[in-house]
Amino acid sequence: MNAILECKGLTKSYGGKKALSDVNLTIERGRIVGLLGPNGSGKTTLIKLANALLTPTSGEIRIAGMKPGTGTKKIVSYLPERNYLNDWMRVHDIIGLFRDFYGDFRPDKAYDMLKRLNINPNDKLKTMSKGTKEKVQLILVMSREAELYLLDEPIGGVDPAARDYILETIISNYNPEATIIISTHLISDVEKILDHVIFIREGQVVLSSSVDEIREQGKSVDGLFREVFRC
Amino acid sequence: MPWDLKPDRPIYTQLVEHIEWMILSGVYPPGAKLPSVRDLAREASVNPNTMQRALAQLEEDGLIITHRTSGRSITEDSEMIQKARIRIAREQVSEFLEKMKKLGFDKKEILSIINNMIEEVGK
């Protein structure tokens, strides 16, 4: 079975500034991966490169062996850090849009999750709180049957109780063959569901390890993160 | 029984221990059906793959039986369960003895403390 995501010497510069520098990384299928690093470390740049929203300055990135593009968008479900949905639309309309757009979108799954989170599909996005909007976006993204989910800061804007609910949503919809990459700096909240972590600092991967390996040394991921990124 | 998982030990090991505990304390009696991997994973809020691995371990240990079509159940082999109970009891006691040794108690003192306490609790 080939790796779902692979980077070789991946570098991205903005002008003279290197956002990612010589990243070598292999991520297997069937993992829930934490992409962890402080603000400005290159997490979003890496995710955007995987989505063909940016092109590498040098090196390469491959998703299931393919260069990011039309082919990979069919198998990658992406949650951007920002809300890109039209505010005037109703949830119901957006579900229609997703169904038209993605062959692997499952409306029944989306409606089911909306119901569980008490969100009315007839509500317009603009009447919703920031947290509810985030939940809607996550529901849409998790309702696809993708091979790779890229979630950029999925729990940043919601309270701790909703965070648990969102993580539960992710777990209960997770197909064990798929890989989920979650970028965040809220480590203690997500560490239980992760089985692999990648630490990224100033555009470089400083650690790529299974969570159990870290814990076997008597450390928590949160503790190790604080150690590695001590200011 | 809440899944109280510690952040500094492998999750997988803790899941195995927790489920063992549930089996031996009768939450899941011999022959009972076990919830699905997904439900157990959701309950513990862990990755279903990790839960799967924990269940595979328990199956290897003989405490859980996987049926081809109808999920998993607890073994009805009472000898198997008794063996596991004794193993866990030994683990608990050896942990306790380790701590008592660190506190500087010798064999006789430890035994007398245990005897006294058992009588107190018995009253």
Coordinates of C-alpha atoms in Angstrom, one line a residue:
Chain A
M1 CA 0.0 0.0 0.0
N2 CA 1.5 3.3 -1.0
A3 CA 1.8 6.3 1.3
I4 CA -1.1 8.8 1.2
L5 CA 1.2 11.8 1.4
E6 CA 4.8 12.1 0.6
C7 CA 7.2 15.2 0.5
K8 CA 10.7 15.1 -0.9
G9 CA 12.9 18.2 -0.4
L10 CA 9.7 20.3 -0.3
T11 CA 10.5 24.0 -0.2
K12 CA 8.3 27.0 -0.4
S13 CA 9.6 30.6 -0.4
Y14 CA 7.6 33.8 -0.3
G15 CA 9.9 36.3 -1.8
G16 CA 13.1 35.8 0.2
K17 CA 11.5 34.2 3.1
K18 CA 11.4 30.4 3.4
A19 CA 8.0 29.2 4.7
L20 CA 9.0 25.5 4.3
S21 CA 12.5 24.3 3.8
D22 CA 13.6 20.9 2.6
V23 CA 10.7 19.0 4.1
N24 CA 10.9 15.2 3.8
L25 CA 7.9 13.4 5.1
T26 CA 5.9 10.2 4.5
I27 CA 2.4 9.7 5.9
E28 CA 0.8 6.3 5.8
R29 CA -2.8 5.5 5.3
G30 CA -5.1 4.8 8.2
R31 CA -3.6 7.4 10.5
I32 CA -4.9 10.3 12.4
V33 CA -2.0 12.7 12.3
G34 CA -1.4 15.9 14.3
L35 CA 0.5 18.6 12.4
L36 CA 1.8 20.6 15.3
G37 CA 3.8 23.8 15.6
P38 CA 3.6 27.3 16.8
N39 CA 2.0 30.1 14.8
G40 CA 3.9 30.9 11.6
S41 CA 5.8 27.6 11.5
G42 CA 4.5 26.5 8.1
K43 CA 1.5 24.3 8.9
T44 CA -0.9 26.1 6.6
T45 CA 1.7 26.4 3.9
L46 CA 2.1 22.6 3.9
I47 CA -1.6 22.0 3.8
K48 CA -2.1 24.5 1.0
L49 CA 0.7 22.8 -1.0
A50 CA -1.1 19.5 -0.6
N51 CA -4.3 21.2 -2.0
A52 CA -2.6 22.7 -5.0
L53 CA -3.4 26.2 -3.7
L54 CA 0.3 26.9 -3.7
T55 CA 3.0 25.4 -5.9
P56 CA 6.4 24.3 -4.5
T57 CA 9.4 26.5 -5.0
S58 CA 11.4 23.3 -5.2
G59 CA 11.1 19.7 -4.3
E60 CA 7.9 17.7 -4.6
I61 CA 4.7 16.7 -2.8
R62 CA 2.6 13.7 -3.8
I63 CA -0.8 12.6 -2.7
A64 CA -1.4 8.9 -3.2
G65 CA 1.5 9.1 -5.8
M66 CA -0.1 12.0 -7.7
K67 CA 0.9 15.6 -7.9
P68 CA -1.8 17.8 -6.3
G69 CA -4.4 18.9 -8.8
T70 CA -7.7 17.8 -10.2
G71 CA -7.0 14.1 -9.6
T72 CA -6.1 14.6 -5.9
K73 CA -9.0 16.9 -5.2
K74 CA -11.3 13.9 -5.7
I75 CA -9.7 12.1 -2.9
V76 CA -8.8 15.0 -0.5
S77 CA -11.3 16.7 1.7
Y78 CA -10.0 20.0 2.9
L79 CA -11.1 22.2 5.7
P80 CA -9.4 25.6 5.2
E81 CA -8.6 27.8 8.2
R82 CA -11.0 30.4 6.9
N83 CA -14.7 30.3 6.1
Y84 CA -15.1 30.3 2.4
L85 CA -18.8 29.6 2.2
N86 CA -21.3 32.2 1.1
D87 CA -22.9 33.8 4.1
W88 CA -26.3 34.3 2.5
M89 CA -26.7 30.6 1.7
R90 CA -28.7 28.2 3.8
V91 CA -27.0 25.0 5.1
H92 CA -29.5 23.1 3.0
D93 CA -28.3 24.9 -0.2
I94 CA -24.6 24.4 0.7
I95 CA -25.2 20.7 1.1
G96 CA -26.7 20.7 -2.5
L97 CA -23.6 22.5 -3.7
F98 CA -21.3 19.9 -2.1
R99 CA -23.4 17.1 -3.6
D100 CA -23.0 18.6 -7.1
F101 CA -19.3 19.2 -6.5
Y102 CA -18.0 16.1 -5.0
G103 CA -18.9 12.5 -6.1
D104 CA -18.0 11.1 -2.7
F105 CA -20.3 13.5 -0.7
R106 CA -22.9 11.8 1.4
P107 CA -25.8 14.2 2.2
D108 CA -27.5 11.7 4.6
K109 CA -24.3 11.7 6.7
A110 CA -24.3 15.5 6.7
Y111 CA -28.0 15.8 7.7
D112 CA -27.5 13.2 10.4
M113 CA -24.6 15.1 12.0
L114 CA -26.4 18.4 11.7
K115 CA -29.3 16.9 13.6
R116 CA -27.0 15.5 16.3
L117 CA -25.4 19.0 16.8
N118 CA -28.8 20.7 16.8
I119 CA -28.2 22.8 13.7
N120 CA -31.2 23.6 11.6
P121 CA -30.5 23.0 7.8
N122 CA -32.8 25.9 6.9
D123 CA -30.7 28.5 8.8
K124 CA -28.6 30.9 6.9
L125 CA -24.9 31.0 7.6
K126 CA -24.9 34.7 8.4
T127 CA -27.3 34.2 11.3
M128 CA -24.9 31.7 13.0
S129 CA -22.2 32.2 15.6
K130 CA -18.6 31.7 14.6
G131 CA -18.5 28.3 16.4
T132 CA -21.6 27.0 14.7
K133 CA -20.3 28.1 11.3
E134 CA -17.1 26.1 12.1
K135 CA -19.2 23.1 13.0
V136 CA -21.1 23.3 9.7
Q137 CA -17.9 23.5 7.7
L138 CA -16.4 20.5 9.5
I139 CA -19.6 18.5 9.0
L140 CA -19.4 19.2 5.2
V141 CA -15.8 18.2 5.1
M142 CA -16.3 15.0 7.1
S143 CA -19.4 14.0 5.1
R144 CA -17.2 13.2 2.1
E145 CA -15.8 9.7 1.8
A146 CA -12.3 10.9 1.1
E147 CA -8.9 9.1 1.4
L148 CA -7.2 12.1 3.0
Y149 CA -8.8 14.8 5.2
L150 CA -6.8 17.9 5.7
L151 CA -8.2 19.9 8.6
D152 CA -6.5 23.3 9.2
E153 CA -7.2 24.4 12.8
P154 CA -10.6 22.7 13.0
I155 CA -11.2 23.4 16.7
G156 CA -9.7 26.9 17.0
G157 CA -12.8 28.9 17.4
V158 CA -15.0 26.7 19.6
D159 CA -15.4 26.2 23.3
P160 CA -13.9 23.1 25.0
A161 CA -17.3 21.3 25.2
A162 CA -17.9 21.8 21.5
R163 CA -14.3 20.8 20.9
D164 CA -15.0 17.4 22.4
Y165 CA -18.2 17.1 20.3
I166 CA -16.2 17.9 17.2
L167 CA -13.5 15.4 18.0
E168 CA -16.3 12.9 18.6
T169 CA -17.8 13.8 15.2
I170 CA -14.4 13.2 13.6
I171 CA -13.9 9.8 15.3
S172 CA -17.4 8.5 14.6
N173 CA -17.2 9.4 10.9
Y174 CA -13.7 8.2 10.5
N175 CA -13.1 5.4 8.0
P176 CA -10.1 3.5 9.3
E177 CA -8.6 3.3 5.8
A178 CA -8.4 7.0 5.5
T179 CA -5.9 9.4 6.9
I180 CA -6.8 12.6 8.7
I181 CA -4.2 15.4 9.2
I182 CA -5.2 17.9 11.8
S183 CA -3.1 21.1 12.2
T184 CA -3.5 22.8 15.5
H185 CA -1.7 24.2 18.5
L186 CA -4.3 23.0 20.9
I187 CA -2.5 19.8 21.6
S188 CA -3.8 18.5 24.8
D189 CA -7.3 18.7 23.4
V190 CA -6.5 16.4 20.4
E191 CA -3.8 14.2 21.6
K192 CA -6.0 11.3 22.6
I193 CA -7.2 10.7 19.0
L194 CA -3.9 11.1 17.3
D195 CA -1.7 8.2 16.5
H196 CA 1.1 10.1 14.8
V197 CA 2.5 13.6 15.3
I198 CA 4.6 15.9 13.2
F199 CA 6.3 18.8 14.9
I200 CA 7.2 21.7 12.6
R201 CA 9.2 24.7 13.4
E202 CA 10.3 27.6 11.2
G203 CA 9.5 25.6 8.1
Q204 CA 11.3 22.4 9.1
V205 CA 10.1 19.1 10.4
V206 CA 11.8 18.6 13.7
L207 CA 9.9 15.4 14.7
S208 CA 7.8 12.8 13.1
S209 CA 6.8 10.0 15.5
S210 CA 4.0 7.7 16.6
V211 CA 2.2 8.9 19.7
D212 CA 2.8 5.6 21.5
E213 CA 6.5 5.9 21.0
I214 CA 6.5 9.3 22.7
R215 CA 4.3 8.0 25.5
E216 CA 6.5 4.9 26.0
Q217 CA 9.2 7.3 27.1
G218 CA 6.8 8.5 29.8
K219 CA 6.1 11.8 28.0
S220 CA 2.9 13.3 26.8
V221 CA 2.7 14.9 23.4
D222 CA 1.8 18.2 25.0
G223 CA 4.8 17.9 27.4
L224 CA 7.2 17.0 24.6
F225 CA 5.8 19.9 22.5
R226 CA 6.5 22.3 25.4
E227 CA 10.0 20.9 25.7
V228 CA 10.8 21.2 22.0
F229 CA 9.3 24.6 21.5
R230 CA 10.4 26.2 24.7
C231 CA 10.7 30.0 24.1
Chain B
M1 CA -16.7 3.5 34.3
P2 CA -15.0 6.6 32.8
W3 CA -12.1 6.1 30.5
D4 CA -9.5 8.0 32.5
L5 CA -6.6 7.9 30.1
K6 CA -3.2 9.3 31.3
P7 CA -1.3 11.5 28.8
D8 CA 2.1 10.0 29.5
R9 CA 1.5 6.3 28.9
P10 CA 0.7 4.6 25.5
I11 CA -3.0 4.8 24.9
Y12 CA -3.2 1.3 23.5
T13 CA -1.8 -0.2 26.8
Q14 CA -4.3 1.8 28.8
L15 CA -7.2 0.7 26.6
V16 CA -6.2 -3.0 27.1
E17 CA -6.1 -2.5 30.9
H18 CA -9.4 -0.7 31.0
I19 CA -11.3 -3.3 29.1
E20 CA -9.7 -6.1 31.1
W21 CA -10.8 -4.3 34.2
M22 CA -14.4 -4.0 32.9
I23 CA -14.4 -7.7 32.0
L24 CA -13.0 -8.9 35.4
S25 CA -15.2 -6.6 37.5
G26 CA -18.3 -7.8 35.7
V27 CA -19.3 -4.8 33.7
Y28 CA -19.0 -7.2 30.7
P29 CA -19.8 -10.6 32.2
P30 CA -18.6 -13.9 30.6
G31 CA -20.4 -14.4 27.2
A32 CA -21.6 -10.8 27.0
K33 CA -21.5 -9.0 23.7
L34 CA -18.9 -6.2 23.4
P35 CA -19.9 -2.9 21.7
S36 CA -18.5 -2.3 18.2
V37 CA -15.0 -0.9 17.8
R38 CA -16.5 2.4 16.6
D39 CA -18.8 2.8 19.7
L40 CA -16.0 1.8 22.1
A41 CA -13.6 4.3 20.3
R42 CA -16.2 7.0 20.6
E43 CA -16.9 6.3 24.2
A44 CA -13.2 6.5 25.0
S45 CA -12.6 9.3 22.5
V46 CA -9.7 7.6 20.8
N47 CA -8.8 6.6 17.3
P48 CA -10.8 3.5 16.2
N49 CA -7.5 2.0 14.9
T50 CA -6.0 2.2 18.4
M51 CA -9.1 0.6 19.9
Q52 CA -9.0 -2.1 17.2
R53 CA -5.4 -2.9 18.2
A54 CA -6.3 -3.1 21.9
L55 CA -9.1 -5.5 21.1
A56 CA -6.8 -7.6 19.0
Q57 CA -4.5 -7.8 22.0
L58 CA -7.3 -8.9 24.3
E59 CA -8.3 -11.5 21.7
E60 CA -4.8 -12.9 21.7
D61 CA -4.8 -13.0 25.5
G62 CA -8.0 -15.1 25.2
L63 CA -10.4 -12.8 27.0
I64 CA -12.3 -11.8 23.9
I65 CA -13.7 -13.9 21.1
T66 CA -14.3 -12.5 17.6
H67 CA -17.2 -14.0 15.7
R68 CA -17.1 -13.9 12.0
T69 CA -20.4 -12.2 11.6
S70 CA -21.7 -11.0 14.9
G71 CA -19.0 -8.9 16.5
R72 CA -17.1 -9.7 19.6
S73 CA -18.0 -11.2 22.9
I74 CA -16.3 -12.0 26.2
T75 CA -15.0 -15.5 26.6
E76 CA -17.1 -17.9 28.6
D77 CA -14.0 -19.8 29.7
S78 CA -14.0 -19.1 33.4
E79 CA -10.5 -20.5 33.8
M80 CA -9.3 -17.9 31.3
I81 CA -11.0 -15.2 33.3
Q82 CA -9.7 -16.5 36.6
K83 CA -6.1 -16.5 35.2
A84 CA -6.4 -12.9 34.2
R85 CA -7.8 -12.0 37.6
I86 CA -4.8 -13.5 39.3
R87 CA -2.4 -11.9 36.9
I88 CA -3.9 -8.5 37.6
A89 CA -4.0 -9.1 41.4
R90 CA -0.3 -10.0 41.2
E91 CA 0.5 -6.8 39.3
Q92 CA -1.4 -4.7 41.8
V93 CA 0.3 -6.3 44.8
S94 CA 3.8 -6.1 43.2
E95 CA 3.2 -2.4 42.6
F96 CA 2.1 -2.0 46.3
L97 CA 5.1 -4.0 47.6
E98 CA 7.5 -1.8 45.5
K99 CA 6.0 1.3 47.1
M100 CA 6.2 -0.1 50.6
K101 CA 9.8 -1.1 50.1
K102 CA 10.6 2.5 49.0
L103 CA 9.0 3.7 52.3
G104 CA 11.3 1.4 54.2
F105 CA 9.0 -1.3 55.5
D106 CA 10.2 -4.9 55.8
K107 CA 8.2 -8.1 55.1
K108 CA 7.0 -8.5 58.7
E109 CA 5.8 -4.9 59.0
I110 CA 4.0 -5.0 55.7
L111 CA 2.2 -8.2 56.6
S112 CA 1.1 -6.8 60.0
I113 CA -0.2 -3.6 58.3
I114 CA -2.2 -5.7 55.9
N115 CA -3.6 -8.0 58.6
N116 CA -4.6 -5.0 60.8
M117 CA -6.3 -3.3 57.9
I118 CA -8.2 -6.3 56.7
E119 CA -9.6 -6.7 60.2
E120 CA -10.5 -3.0 60.4
V121 CA -12.3 -3.1 57.1
G122 CA -14.0 -6.3 58.1
K123 CA -15.6 -4.7 61.2

